[in-house]
GROMACS .gro file of C-alpha atoms in nm:
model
  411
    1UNK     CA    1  11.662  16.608  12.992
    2UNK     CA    2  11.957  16.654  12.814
    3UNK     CA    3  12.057  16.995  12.759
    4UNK     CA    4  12.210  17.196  12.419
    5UNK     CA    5  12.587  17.269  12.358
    6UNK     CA    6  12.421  17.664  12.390
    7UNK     CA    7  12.252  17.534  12.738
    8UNK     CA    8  12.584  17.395  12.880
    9UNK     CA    9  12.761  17.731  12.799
   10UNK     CA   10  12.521  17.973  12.898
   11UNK     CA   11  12.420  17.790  13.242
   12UNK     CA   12  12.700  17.960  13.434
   13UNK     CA   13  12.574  18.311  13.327
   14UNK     CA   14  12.146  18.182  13.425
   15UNK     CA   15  12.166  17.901  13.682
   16UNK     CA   16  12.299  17.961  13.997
   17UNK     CA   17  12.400  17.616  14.074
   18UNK     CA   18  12.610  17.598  13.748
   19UNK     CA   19  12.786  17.929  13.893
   20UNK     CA   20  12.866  17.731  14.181
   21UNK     CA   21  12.993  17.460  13.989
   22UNK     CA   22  13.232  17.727  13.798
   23UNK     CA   23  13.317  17.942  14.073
   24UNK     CA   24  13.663  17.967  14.017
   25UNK     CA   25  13.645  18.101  13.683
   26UNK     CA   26  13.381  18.287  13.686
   27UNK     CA   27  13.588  18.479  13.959
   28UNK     CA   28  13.868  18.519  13.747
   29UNK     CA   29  13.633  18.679  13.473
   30UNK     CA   30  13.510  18.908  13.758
   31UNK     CA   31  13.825  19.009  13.882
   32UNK     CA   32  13.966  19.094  13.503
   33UNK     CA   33  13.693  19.328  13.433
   34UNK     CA   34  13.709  19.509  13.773
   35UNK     CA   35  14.050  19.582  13.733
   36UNK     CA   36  13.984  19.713  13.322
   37UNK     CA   37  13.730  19.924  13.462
   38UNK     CA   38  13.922  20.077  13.740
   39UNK     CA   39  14.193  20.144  13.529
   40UNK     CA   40  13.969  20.311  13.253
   41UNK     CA   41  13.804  20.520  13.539
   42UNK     CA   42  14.193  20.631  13.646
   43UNK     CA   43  14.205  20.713  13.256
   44UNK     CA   44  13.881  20.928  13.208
   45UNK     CA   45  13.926  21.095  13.547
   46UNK     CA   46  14.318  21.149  13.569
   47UNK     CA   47  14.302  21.185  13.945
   48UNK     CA   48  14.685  21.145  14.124
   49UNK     CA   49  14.779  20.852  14.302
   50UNK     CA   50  14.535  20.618  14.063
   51UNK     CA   51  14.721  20.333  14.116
   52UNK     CA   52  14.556  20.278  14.445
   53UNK     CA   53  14.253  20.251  14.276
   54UNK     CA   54  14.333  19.944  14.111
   55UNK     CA   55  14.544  19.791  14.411
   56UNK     CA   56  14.215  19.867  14.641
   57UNK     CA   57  13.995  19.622  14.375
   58UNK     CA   58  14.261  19.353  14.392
   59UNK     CA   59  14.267  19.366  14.770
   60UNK     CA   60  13.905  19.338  14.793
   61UNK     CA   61  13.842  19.107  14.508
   62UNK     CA   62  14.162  18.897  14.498
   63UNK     CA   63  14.095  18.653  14.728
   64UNK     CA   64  13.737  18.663  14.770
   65UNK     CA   65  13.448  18.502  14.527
   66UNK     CA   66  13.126  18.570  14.746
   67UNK     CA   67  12.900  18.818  14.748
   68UNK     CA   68  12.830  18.835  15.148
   69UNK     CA   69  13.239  18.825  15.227
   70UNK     CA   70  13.335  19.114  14.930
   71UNK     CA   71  13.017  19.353  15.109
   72UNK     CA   72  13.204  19.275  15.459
   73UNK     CA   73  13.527  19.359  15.334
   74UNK     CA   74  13.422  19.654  15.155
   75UNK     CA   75  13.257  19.787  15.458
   76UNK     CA   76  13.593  19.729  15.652
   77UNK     CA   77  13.786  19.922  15.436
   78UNK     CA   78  13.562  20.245  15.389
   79UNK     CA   79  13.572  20.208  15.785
   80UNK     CA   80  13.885  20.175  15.789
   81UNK     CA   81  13.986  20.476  15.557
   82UNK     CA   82  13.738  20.705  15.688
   83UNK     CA   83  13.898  20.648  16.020
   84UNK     CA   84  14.267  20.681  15.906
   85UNK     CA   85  14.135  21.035  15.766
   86UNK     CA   86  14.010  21.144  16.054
   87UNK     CA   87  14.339  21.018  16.279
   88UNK     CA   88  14.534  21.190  16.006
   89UNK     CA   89  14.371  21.506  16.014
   90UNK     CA   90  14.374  21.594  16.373
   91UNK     CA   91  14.747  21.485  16.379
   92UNK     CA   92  14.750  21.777  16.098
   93UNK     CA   93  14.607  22.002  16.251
   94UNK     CA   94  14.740  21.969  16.634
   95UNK     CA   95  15.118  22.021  16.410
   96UNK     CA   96  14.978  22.360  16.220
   97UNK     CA   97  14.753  22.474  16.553
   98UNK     CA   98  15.079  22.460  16.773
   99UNK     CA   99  15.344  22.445  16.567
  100UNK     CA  100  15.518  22.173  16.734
  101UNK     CA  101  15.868  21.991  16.730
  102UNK     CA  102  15.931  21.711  16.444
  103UNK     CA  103  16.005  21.543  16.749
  104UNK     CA  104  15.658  21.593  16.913
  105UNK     CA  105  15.467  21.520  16.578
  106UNK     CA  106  15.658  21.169  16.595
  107UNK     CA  107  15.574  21.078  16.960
  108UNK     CA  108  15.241  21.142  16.848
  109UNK     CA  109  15.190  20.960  16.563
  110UNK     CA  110  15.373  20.636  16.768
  111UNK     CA  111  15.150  20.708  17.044
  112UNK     CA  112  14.805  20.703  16.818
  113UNK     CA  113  15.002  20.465  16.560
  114UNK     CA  114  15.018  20.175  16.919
  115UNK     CA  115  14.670  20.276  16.994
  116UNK     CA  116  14.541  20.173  16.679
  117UNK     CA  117  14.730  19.872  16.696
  118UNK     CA  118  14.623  19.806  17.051
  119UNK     CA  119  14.255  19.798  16.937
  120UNK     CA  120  14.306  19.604  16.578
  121UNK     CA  121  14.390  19.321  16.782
  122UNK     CA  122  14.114  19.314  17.027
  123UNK     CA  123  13.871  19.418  16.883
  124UNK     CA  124  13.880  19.600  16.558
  125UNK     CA  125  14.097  19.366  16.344
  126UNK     CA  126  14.165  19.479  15.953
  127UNK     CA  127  13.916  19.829  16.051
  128UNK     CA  128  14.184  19.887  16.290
  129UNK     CA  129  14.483  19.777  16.020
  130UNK     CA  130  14.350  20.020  15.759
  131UNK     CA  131  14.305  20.287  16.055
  132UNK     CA  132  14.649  20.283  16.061
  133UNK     CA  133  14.762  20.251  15.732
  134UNK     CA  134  14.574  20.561  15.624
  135UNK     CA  135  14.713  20.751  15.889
  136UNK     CA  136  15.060  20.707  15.775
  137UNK     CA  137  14.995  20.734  15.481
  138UNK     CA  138  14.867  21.090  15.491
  139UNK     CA  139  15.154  21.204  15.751
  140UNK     CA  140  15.430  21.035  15.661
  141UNK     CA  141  15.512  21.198  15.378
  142UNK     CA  142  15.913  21.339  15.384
  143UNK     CA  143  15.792  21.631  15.143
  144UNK     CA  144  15.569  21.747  15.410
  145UNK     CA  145  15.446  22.019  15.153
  146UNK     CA  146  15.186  21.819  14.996
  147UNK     CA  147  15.145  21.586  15.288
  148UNK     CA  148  14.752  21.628  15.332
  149UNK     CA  149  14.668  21.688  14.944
  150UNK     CA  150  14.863  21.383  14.847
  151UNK     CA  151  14.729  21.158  15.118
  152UNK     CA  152  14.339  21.275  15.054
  153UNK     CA  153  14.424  21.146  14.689
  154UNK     CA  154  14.536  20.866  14.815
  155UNK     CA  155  14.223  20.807  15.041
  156UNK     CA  156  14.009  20.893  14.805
  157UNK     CA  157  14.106  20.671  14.473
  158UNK     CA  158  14.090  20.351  14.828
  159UNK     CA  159  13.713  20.479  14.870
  160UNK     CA  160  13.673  20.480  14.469
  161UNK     CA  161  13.811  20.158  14.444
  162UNK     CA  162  13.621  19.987  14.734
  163UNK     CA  163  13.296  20.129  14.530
  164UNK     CA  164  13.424  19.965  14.174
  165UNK     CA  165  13.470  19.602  14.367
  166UNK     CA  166  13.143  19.652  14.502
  167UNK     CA  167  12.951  19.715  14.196
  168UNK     CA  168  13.159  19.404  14.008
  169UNK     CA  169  13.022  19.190  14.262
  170UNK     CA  170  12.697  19.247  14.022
  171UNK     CA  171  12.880  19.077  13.742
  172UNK     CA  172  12.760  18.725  13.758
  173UNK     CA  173  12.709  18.739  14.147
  174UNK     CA  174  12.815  18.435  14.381
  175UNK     CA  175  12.587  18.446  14.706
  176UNK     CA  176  12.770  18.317  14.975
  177UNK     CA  177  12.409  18.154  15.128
  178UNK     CA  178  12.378  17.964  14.832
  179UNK     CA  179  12.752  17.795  14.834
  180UNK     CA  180  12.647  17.712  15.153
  181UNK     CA  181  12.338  17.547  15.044
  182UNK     CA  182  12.501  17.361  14.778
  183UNK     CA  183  12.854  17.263  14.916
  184UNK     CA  184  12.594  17.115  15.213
  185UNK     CA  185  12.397  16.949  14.999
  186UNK     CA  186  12.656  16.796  14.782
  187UNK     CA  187  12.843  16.663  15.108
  188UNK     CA  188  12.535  16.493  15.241
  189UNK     CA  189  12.450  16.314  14.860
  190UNK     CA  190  12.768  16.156  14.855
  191UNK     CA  191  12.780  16.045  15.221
  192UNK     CA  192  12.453  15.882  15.120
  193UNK     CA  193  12.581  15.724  14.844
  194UNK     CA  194  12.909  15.574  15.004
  195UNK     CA  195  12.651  15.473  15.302
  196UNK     CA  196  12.452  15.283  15.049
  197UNK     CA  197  12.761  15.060  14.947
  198UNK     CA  198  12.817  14.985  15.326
  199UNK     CA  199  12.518  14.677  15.258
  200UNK     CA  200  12.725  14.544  14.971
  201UNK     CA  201  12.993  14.415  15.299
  202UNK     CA  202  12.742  14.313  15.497
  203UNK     CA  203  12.568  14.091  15.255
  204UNK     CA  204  12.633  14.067  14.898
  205UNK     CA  205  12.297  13.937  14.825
  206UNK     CA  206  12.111  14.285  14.948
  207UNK     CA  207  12.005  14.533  14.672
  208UNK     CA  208  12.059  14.880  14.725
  209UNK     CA  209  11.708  15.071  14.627
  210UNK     CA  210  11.680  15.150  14.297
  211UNK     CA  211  11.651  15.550  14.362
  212UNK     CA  212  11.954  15.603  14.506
  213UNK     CA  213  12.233  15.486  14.298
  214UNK     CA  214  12.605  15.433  14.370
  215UNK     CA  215  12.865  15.461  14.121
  216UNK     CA  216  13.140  15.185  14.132
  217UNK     CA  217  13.412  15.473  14.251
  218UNK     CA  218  13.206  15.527  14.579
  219UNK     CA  219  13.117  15.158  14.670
  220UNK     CA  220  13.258  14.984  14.886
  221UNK     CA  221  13.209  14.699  14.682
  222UNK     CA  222  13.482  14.759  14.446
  223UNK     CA  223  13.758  14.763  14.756
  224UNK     CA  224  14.049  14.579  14.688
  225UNK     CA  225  14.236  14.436  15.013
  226UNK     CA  226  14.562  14.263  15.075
  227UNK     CA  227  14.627  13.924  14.957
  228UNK     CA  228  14.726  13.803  15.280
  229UNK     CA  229  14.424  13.927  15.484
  230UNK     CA  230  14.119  13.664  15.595
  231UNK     CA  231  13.922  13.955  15.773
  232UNK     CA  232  14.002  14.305  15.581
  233UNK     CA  233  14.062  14.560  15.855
  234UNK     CA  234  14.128  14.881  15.643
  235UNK     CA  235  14.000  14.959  15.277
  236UNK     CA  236  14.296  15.060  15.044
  237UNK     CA  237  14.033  15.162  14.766
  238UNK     CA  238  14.177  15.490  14.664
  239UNK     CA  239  13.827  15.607  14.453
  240UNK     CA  240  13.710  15.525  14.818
  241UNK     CA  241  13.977  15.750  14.954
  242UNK     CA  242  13.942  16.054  14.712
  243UNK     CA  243  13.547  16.038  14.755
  244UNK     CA  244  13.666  16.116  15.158
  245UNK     CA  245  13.918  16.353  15.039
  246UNK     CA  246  13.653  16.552  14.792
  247UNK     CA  247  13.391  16.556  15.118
  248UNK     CA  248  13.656  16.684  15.362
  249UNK     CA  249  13.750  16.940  15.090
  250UNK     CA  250  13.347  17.065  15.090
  251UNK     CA  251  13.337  17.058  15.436
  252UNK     CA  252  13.651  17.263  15.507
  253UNK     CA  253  13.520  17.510  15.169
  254UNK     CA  254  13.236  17.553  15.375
  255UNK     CA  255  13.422  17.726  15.641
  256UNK     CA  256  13.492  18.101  15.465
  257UNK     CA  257  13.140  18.112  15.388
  258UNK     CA  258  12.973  18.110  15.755
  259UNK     CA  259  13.043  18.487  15.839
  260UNK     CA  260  12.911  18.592  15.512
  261UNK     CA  261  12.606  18.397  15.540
  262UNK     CA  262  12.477  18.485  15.859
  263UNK     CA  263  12.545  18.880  15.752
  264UNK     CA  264  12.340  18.735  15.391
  265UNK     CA  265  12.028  18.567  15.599
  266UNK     CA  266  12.063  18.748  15.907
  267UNK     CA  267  12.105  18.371  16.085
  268UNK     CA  268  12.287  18.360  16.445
  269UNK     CA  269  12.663  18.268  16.345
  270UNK     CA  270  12.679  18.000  16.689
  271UNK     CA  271  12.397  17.842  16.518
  272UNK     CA  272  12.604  17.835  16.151
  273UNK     CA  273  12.864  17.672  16.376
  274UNK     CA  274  12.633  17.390  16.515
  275UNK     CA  275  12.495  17.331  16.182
  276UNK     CA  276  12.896  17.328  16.081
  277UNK     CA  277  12.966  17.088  16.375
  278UNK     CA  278  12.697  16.826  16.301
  279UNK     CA  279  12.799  16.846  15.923
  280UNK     CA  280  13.122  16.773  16.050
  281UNK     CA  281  12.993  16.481  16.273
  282UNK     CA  282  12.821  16.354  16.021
  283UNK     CA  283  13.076  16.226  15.793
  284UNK     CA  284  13.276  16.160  16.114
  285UNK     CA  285  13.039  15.873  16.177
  286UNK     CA  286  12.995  15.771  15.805
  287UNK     CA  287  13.376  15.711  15.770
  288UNK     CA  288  13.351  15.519  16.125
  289UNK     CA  289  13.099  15.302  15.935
  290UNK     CA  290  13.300  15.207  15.656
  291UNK     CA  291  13.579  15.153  15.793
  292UNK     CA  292  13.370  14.881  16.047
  293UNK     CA  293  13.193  14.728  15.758
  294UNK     CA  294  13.476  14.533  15.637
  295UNK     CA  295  13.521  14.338  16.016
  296UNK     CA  296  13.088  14.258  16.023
  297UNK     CA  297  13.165  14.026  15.665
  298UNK     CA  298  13.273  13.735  15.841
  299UNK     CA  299  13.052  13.731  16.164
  300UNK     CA  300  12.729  13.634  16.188
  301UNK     CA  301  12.381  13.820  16.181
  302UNK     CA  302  12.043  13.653  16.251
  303UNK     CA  303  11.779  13.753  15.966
  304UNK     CA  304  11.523  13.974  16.179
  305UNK     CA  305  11.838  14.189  16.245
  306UNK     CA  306  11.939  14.169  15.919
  307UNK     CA  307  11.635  14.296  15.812
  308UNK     CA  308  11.618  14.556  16.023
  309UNK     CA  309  11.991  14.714  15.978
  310UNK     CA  310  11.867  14.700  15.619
  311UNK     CA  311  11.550  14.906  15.716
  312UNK     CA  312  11.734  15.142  15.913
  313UNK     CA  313  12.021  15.199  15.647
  314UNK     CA  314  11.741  15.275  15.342
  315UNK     CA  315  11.610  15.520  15.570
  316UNK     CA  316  11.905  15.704  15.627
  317UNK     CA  317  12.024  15.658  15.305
  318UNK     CA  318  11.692  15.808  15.177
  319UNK     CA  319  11.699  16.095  15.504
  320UNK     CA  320  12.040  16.241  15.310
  321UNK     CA  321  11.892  16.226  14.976
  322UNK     CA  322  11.580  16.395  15.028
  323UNK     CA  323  11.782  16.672  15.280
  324UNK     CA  324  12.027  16.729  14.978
  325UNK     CA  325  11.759  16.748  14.737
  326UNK     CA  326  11.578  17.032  15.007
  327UNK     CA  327  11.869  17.239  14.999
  328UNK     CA  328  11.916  17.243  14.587
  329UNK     CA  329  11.512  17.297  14.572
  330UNK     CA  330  11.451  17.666  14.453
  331UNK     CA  331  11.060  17.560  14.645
  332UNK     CA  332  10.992  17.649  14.966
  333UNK     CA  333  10.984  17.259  15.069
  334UNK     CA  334  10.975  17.061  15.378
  335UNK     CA  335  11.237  16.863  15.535
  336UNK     CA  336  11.051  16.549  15.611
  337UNK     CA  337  11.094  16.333  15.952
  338UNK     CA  338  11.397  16.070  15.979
  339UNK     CA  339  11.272  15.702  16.139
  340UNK     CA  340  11.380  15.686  16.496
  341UNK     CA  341  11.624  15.471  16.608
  342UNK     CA  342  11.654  15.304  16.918
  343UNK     CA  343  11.864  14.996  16.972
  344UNK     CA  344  11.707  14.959  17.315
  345UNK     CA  345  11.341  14.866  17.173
  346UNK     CA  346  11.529  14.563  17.031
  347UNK     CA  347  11.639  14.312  17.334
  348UNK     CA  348  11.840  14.102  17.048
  349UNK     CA  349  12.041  14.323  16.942
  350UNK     CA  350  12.202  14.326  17.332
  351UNK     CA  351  12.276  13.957  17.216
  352UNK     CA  352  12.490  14.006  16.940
  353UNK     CA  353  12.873  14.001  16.840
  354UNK     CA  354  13.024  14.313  16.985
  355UNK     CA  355  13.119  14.489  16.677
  356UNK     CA  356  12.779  14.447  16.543
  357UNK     CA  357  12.663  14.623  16.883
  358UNK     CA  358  12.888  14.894  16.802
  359UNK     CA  359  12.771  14.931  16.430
  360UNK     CA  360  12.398  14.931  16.555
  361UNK     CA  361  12.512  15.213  16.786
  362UNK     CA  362  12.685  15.395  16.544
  363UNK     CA  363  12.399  15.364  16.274
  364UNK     CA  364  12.190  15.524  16.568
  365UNK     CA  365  12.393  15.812  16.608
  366UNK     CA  366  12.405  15.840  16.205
  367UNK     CA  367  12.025  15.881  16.283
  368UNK     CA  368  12.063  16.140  16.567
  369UNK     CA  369  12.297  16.369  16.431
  370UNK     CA  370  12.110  16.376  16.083
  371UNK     CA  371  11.744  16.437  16.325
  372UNK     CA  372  11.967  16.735  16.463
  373UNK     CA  373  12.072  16.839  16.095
  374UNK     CA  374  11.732  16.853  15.933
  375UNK     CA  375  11.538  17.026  16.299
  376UNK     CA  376  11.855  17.342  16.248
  377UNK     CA  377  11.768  17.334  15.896
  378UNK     CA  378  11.425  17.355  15.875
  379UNK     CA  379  11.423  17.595  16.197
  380UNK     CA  380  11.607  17.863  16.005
  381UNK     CA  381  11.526  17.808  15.663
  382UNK     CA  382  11.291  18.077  15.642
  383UNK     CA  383  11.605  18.300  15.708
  384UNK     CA  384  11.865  18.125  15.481
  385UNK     CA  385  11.558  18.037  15.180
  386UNK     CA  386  11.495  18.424  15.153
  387UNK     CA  387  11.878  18.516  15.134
  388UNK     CA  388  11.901  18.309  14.825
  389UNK     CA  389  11.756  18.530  14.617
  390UNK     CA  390  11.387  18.587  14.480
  391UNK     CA  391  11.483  18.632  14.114
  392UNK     CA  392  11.701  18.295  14.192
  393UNK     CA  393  11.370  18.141  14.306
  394UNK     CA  394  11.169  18.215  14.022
  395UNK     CA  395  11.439  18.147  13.765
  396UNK     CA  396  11.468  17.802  13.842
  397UNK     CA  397  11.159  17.724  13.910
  398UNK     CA  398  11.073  17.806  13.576
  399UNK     CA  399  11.350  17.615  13.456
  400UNK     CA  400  11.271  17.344  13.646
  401UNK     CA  401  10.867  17.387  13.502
  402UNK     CA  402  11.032  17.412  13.127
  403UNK     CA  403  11.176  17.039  13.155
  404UNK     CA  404  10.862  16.855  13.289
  405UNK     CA  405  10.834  16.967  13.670
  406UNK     CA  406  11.047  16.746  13.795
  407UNK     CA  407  11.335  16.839  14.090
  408UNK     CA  408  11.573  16.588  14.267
  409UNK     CA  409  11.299  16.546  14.546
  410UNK     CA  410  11.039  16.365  14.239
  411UNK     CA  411  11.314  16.176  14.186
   0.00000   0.00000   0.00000
């Protein structure tokens, strides 16, 4: 269904998936009304040292889009602060208690200044940074006058700050669980689509299943190879190239979002990381593929084998689809079985060429590390499908309802 000009401009502000799509600018928008809000609270209020107010929302905000990673940062730096305070204050009051030497007040600021340090790095990392930076802050002061009163400003228009970043992150909110979803999902549809042109090398004559179309920039059947060149080795196809480059991109943007989502869903990070690793593995072994297809167009394959590379490769190529489609779904949906493969049920393959030994073996780990992908998926789904968001949930699905019922898994 196609939708209005109105539909198309509003989607960023209703869908979550178009907020994905728009990330970076709906960021920026985020960020610019943050800071004209901090700065009209510094207005209204007229508390000293405002400026920290606004720095604090930059800090916080600047660099960071997601939901999950802004409440983690936030946390750190009320931790942080709090903690400076407290440093600060006893180093206060051990200076007015015993009225000790500037010297002595020095040895022990360095002394709690290396201790802080000492921990940041092994344990309490930007806590332990902000620890420290609040502490000298409040003490370091030349006019030691107004040394506390100017450094509790100080602290406080941080912990005012921290609160106004916080409360943007309401503004058209990015979950990180849900870039995770998506980036995922949008990896595996176009590995399934450049794995779908891999049949155009091996015989031109096969059809690719209607249902999962390949655009010409993804197919390998639109690589161009040197003149000079009987058997291509390596496709110089450069849409073929910047599809690889835009999936490495995902899988590396998927990165930043791991910590946030397991404190979002509540999953196990090491098993984030193994779902990471097998994404990663994944289009390790699709690129293998491609790059072998070229080399399997000149030697021979005996039909039943044909046929049943063919069989194989629709599976698979249907496996990523429907796992993509999963991950969009705002339903709580199933991810179905993959078709097992094992090259050792099939005594002729052991008599073919080598390379097309090695490409039955690699479409066989294709099918292994995909089973691996869709078991961690649908074990902790429960976990990452509740993160998303209820009223994300019932907003598309009656979205989805409003245009005929239809999702990509109909499809």
């Amino acid at each position: 269904m196609k939708l209005t000009l109105w539909q198309r401009f509003t989607a960023p502000l209703t869908e979550p998936y178009a907020r994905y799509q728009h990330a970076d600018v709906l960021h920026a928008i985020r960020l610019g009304i943050a800071v004209i809000l901090a700065l009209s609270i510094n207005k209204v209020t007229g508390l000293p040292h405002g400026e920290w107010t606004t720095i604090t929302v930059f800090i916080i905000l600047g660099l960071l889009q997601y939901q999950g990673a802004i409440y983690t940062k936030a946390k750190e730096r009320v931790l942080g602060t709090l903690l400076g305070i407290g440093a600060a204050l006893g180093v206060l009051l051990f200076s007015q208690k015993l009225g000790a030497w500037l010297w002595v007040d020095y040895a022990l600021i360095g002394l709690i200044s290396g201790i802080i340090g000492y921990i940041a790095v092994k344990q309490l990392g930007y806590i332990g940074l902000l620890t420290g930076i609040t502490m000298l802050m409040i003490v370091s002061s030349p006019d030691r006058s107004n040394i506390g009163q100017d450094g509790l400003y100080r602290a406080l228009n941080i912990l005012l700050g921290t609160g106004i970043a916080v409360a943007a992150t309401l503004i058209l909110p990015l979950k990180s669980t849900l870039m995770w979803r998506f980036l995922l999902a949008s990896n595996l549809e176009t590995c399934s689509n450049l794995y779908a042109g891999v049949g155009n090398h091996i015989d031109a004559e096969v059809l690719i299943p209607k249902p999962f179309k390949y655009t010409k920039a993804t197919s390998l059947a639109s690589l161009i190879y040197p003149a000079n060149s009987s058997v291509p080795d390596v496709p110089v196809n450069k849409s073929l190239v910047k599809a690889l480059q835009k999936i490495n991109k995902r899988l590396l943007a998927v990165r930043p979002h791991i910590d946030a989502t397991a404190s979002e869903s509540g999953i196990e990070k090491e098993t984030l990381e193994t779902i990471q690793r097998t994404h990663r593995n994944i289009i390790g072994t699709i690129d293998l593929l491609l790059s072998a297809a070229p080399r399997l167009a000149s030697i021979e394959l005996d039909h039943d084998n044909h046929i049943l590379l063919m069989h194989y490769q629709n599976e698979l190529t249907q496996a990523m689809q429907n796992m993509a489609a999963v991950l969009r779904s705002p339903s709580d949906e199933v991810f179905r079985p993959i078709t097992r493969i094992a090259v050792s049920e099939y005594p002729s393959v052991q008599h073919l060429a080598f390379e097309w030994q090695g490409y039955f073996w690699l479409t066989q780990t294709l099918q292994a590390q995909l089973q691996l992908l869709s078991d961690l998926l649908q074990t902790t789904k429960p976990s990452w499908f509740a993160a998303s968001g209820l009223r994300y949930q019932r907003r598309e699905q009656r979205r989805i309802n409003e245009h005929g019922g239809e999702t990509d898994l109909h499809l």
